[in-house]
Short mmCIF file of C-alpha atoms and ligand atoms in Angstrom, two decimals:
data_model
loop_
_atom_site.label_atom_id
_atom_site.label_comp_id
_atom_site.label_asym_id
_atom_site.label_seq_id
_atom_site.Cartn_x
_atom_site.Cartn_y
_atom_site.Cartn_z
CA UNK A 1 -12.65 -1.60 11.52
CA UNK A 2 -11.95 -0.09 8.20
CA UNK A 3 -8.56 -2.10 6.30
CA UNK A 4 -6.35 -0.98 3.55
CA UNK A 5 -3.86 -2.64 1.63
CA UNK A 6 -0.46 -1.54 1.10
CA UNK A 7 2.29 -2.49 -1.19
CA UNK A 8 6.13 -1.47 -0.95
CA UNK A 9 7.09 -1.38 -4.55
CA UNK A 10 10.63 -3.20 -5.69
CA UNK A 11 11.87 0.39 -5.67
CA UNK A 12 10.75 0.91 -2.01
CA UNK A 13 12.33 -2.23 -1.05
CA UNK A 14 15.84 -1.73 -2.81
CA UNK A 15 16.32 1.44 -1.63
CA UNK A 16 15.93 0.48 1.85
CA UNK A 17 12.55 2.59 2.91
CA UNK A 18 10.48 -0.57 4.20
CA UNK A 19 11.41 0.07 7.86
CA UNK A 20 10.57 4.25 7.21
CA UNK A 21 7.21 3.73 5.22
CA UNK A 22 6.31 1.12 8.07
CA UNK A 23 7.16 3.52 10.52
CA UNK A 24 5.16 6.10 9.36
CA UNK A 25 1.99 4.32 9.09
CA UNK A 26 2.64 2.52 13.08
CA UNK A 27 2.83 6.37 14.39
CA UNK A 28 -0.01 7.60 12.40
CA UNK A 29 -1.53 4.68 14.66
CA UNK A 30 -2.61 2.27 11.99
CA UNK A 31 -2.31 -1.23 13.14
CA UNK A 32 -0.49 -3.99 11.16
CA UNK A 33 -2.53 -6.87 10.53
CA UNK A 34 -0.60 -8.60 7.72
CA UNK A 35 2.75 -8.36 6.56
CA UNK A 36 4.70 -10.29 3.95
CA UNK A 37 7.74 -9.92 1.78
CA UNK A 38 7.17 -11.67 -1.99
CA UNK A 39 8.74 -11.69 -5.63
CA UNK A 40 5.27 -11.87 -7.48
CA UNK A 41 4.63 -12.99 -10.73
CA UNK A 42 3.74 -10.91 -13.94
CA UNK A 43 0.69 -12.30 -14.19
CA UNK A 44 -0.05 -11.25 -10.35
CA UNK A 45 0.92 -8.08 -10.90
CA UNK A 46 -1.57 -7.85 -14.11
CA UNK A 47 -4.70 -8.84 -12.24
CA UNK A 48 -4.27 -6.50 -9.25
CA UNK A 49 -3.41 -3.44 -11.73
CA UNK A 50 -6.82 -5.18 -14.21
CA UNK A 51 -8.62 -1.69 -14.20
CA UNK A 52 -5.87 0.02 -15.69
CA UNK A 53 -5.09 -2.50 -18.32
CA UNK A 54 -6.02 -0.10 -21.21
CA UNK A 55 -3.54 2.57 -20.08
CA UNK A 56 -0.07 2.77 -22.22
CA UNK A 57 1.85 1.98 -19.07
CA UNK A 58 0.09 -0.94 -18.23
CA UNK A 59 2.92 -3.15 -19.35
CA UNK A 60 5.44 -1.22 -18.04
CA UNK A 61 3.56 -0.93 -14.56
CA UNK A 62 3.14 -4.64 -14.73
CA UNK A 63 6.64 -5.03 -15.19
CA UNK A 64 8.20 -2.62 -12.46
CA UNK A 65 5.60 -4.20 -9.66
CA UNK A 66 6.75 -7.91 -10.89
CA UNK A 67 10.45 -6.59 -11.09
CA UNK A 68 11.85 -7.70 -7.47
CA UNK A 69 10.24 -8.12 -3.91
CA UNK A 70 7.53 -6.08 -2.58
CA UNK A 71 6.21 -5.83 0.82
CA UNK A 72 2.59 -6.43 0.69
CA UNK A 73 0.73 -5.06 4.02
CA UNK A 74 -2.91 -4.40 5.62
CA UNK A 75 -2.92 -1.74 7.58
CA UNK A 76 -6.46 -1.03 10.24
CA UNK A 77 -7.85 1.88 11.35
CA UNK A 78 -10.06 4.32 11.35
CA UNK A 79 -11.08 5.10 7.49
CA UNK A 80 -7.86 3.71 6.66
CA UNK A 81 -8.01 3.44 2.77
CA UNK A 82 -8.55 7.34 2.56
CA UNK A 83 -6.14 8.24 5.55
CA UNK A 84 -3.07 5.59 3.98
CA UNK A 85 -3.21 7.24 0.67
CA UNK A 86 -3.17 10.73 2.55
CA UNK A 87 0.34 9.36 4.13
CA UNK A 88 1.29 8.24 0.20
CA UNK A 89 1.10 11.43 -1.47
CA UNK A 90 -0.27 11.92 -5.52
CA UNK A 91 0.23 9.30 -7.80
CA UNK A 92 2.97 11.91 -9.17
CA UNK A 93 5.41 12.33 -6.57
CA UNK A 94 6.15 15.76 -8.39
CA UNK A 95 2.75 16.76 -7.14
CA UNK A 96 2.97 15.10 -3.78
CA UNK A 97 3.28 17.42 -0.82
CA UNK A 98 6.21 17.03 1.57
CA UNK A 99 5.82 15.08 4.70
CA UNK A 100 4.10 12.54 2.31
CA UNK A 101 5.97 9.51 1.25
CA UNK A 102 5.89 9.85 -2.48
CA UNK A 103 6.49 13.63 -1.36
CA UNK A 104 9.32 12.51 0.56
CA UNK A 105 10.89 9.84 -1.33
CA UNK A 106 10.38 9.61 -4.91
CA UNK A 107 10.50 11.96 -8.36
CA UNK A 108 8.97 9.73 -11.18
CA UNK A 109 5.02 8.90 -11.68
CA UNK A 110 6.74 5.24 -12.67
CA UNK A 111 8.57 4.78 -9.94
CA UNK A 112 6.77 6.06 -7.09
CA UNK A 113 7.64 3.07 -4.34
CA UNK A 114 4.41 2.28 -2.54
CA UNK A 115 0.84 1.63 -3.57
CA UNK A 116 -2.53 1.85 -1.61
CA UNK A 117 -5.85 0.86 -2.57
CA UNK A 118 -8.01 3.66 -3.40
CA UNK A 119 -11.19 3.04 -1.69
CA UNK A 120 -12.61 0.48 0.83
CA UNK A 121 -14.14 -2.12 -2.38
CA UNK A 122 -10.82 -1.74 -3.74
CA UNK A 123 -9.10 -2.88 -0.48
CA UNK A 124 -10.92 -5.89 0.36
CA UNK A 125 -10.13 -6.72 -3.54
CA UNK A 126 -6.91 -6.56 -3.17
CA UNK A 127 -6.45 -8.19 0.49
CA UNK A 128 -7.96 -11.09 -0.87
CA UNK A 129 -5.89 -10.90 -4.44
CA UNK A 130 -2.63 -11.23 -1.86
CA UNK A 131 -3.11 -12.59 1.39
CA UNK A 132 -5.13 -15.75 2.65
CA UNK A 133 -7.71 -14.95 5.21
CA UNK A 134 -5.46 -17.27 7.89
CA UNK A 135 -2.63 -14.67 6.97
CA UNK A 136 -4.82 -11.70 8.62
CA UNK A 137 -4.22 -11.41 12.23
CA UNK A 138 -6.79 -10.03 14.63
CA UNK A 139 -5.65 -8.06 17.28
CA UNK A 140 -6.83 -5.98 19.95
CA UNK A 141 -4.07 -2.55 20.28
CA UNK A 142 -3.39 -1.68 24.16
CA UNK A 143 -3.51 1.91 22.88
CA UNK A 144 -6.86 2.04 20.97
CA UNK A 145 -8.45 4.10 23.91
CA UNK A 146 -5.99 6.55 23.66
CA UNK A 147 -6.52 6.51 19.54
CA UNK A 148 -10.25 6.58 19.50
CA UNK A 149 -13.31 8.51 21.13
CA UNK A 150 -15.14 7.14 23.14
CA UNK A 151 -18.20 5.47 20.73
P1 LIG B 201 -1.22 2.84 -6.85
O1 LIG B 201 -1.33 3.09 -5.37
O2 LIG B 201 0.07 2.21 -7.26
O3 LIG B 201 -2.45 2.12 -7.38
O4 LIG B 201 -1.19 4.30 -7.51
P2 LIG B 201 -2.38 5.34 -7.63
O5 LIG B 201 -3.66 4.76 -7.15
O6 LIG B 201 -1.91 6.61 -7.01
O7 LIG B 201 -2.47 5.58 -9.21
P3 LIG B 201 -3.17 4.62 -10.30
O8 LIG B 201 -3.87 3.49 -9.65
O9 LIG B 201 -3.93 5.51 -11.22
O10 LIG B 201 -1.89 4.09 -11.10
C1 LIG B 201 -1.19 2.94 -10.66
C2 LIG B 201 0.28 3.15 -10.86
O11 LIG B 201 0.53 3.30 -12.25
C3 LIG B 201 0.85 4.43 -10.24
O12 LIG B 201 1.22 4.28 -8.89
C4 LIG B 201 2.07 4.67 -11.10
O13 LIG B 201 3.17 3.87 -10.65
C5 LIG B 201 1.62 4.16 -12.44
N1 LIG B 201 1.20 5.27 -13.28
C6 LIG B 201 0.06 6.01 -13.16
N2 LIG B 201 0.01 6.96 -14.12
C7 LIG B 201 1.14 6.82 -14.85
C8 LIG B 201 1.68 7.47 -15.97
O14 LIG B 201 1.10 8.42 -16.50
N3 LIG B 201 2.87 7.01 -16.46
C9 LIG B 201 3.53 5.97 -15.89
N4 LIG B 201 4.70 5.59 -16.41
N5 LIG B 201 3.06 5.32 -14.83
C10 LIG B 201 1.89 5.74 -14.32
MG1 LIG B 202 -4.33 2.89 -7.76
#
């Protein structure tokens, strides 16, 4: 099944939303297959940002992510890279709709408390820039009948 990555900025984390943004994506009925808390370095923070490295607010960005902990995730599910960045709002939380957690929690494009890779390439990318593959936990969820169709 599809995986996505997901990142609690140091934003997310100081002002106490882990447990909500968590929350949201376990009732949605994404399963948890990793889960870590870390204080990476700038130079972490640099390659998993790479593509946008020409951008004005690359060092900036780079800075923020590397700034305090983050809780790095990846999430399963059904097309889960689309449907997590559906739960995550725009990458302006003054565009993001409510009921979306950059709609719900956040006001400034530089500060907008989670990330979420952006496609399925991107997500196995970044799963491998932050977790080792022993750190992935395979699971089989009681529910998934009740999630899922029948195939
Ligand atoms: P991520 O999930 O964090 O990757 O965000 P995204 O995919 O919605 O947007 P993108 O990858 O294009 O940009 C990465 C991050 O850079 C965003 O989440 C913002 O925090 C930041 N960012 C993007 N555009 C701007 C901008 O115009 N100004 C500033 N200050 N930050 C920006
Ligand atoms: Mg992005």
């Amino acid at each position: 099944q599809e995986r996505t990555f997901i990142a609690i900025k140091p934003d997310g984390v100081q002002r106490g939303l882990t447990g909500e943004i968590i929350a949201r994506f376990e009732r949605k009925g994404y399963q948890l297959v990793a889960l870590k808390i870390v204080h990476i370095s700038k130079e972490h923070a640099e390659a998993h940002y790479s593509d946008l490295s020409s951008k004005p607010f690359f060092n900036g960005l780079c800075e923020y992510l590397s700034s305090g902990p983050v809780v790095a995730m990846v999430w399963q599910g059904k097309n889960a890279a689309k449907g997590g960045r559906v739960l995550l709002g725009t990458t302006n939380p003054l565009d993001s709709a409510p009921g979306t957690i950059r709609g719900d929690f956040a006001l400034d494009v530089g500060r907008n408390i989670i990330h979420g890779s952006d496609s399925v390439e991107s997500a196995e990318k970044e799963i491998a820039h932050w977790f080792k593959p022993e750190e992935l936990v395979s699971w089989t969820p009681v529910a998934k009948s009740q999630l899922y169709e029948k195939p």
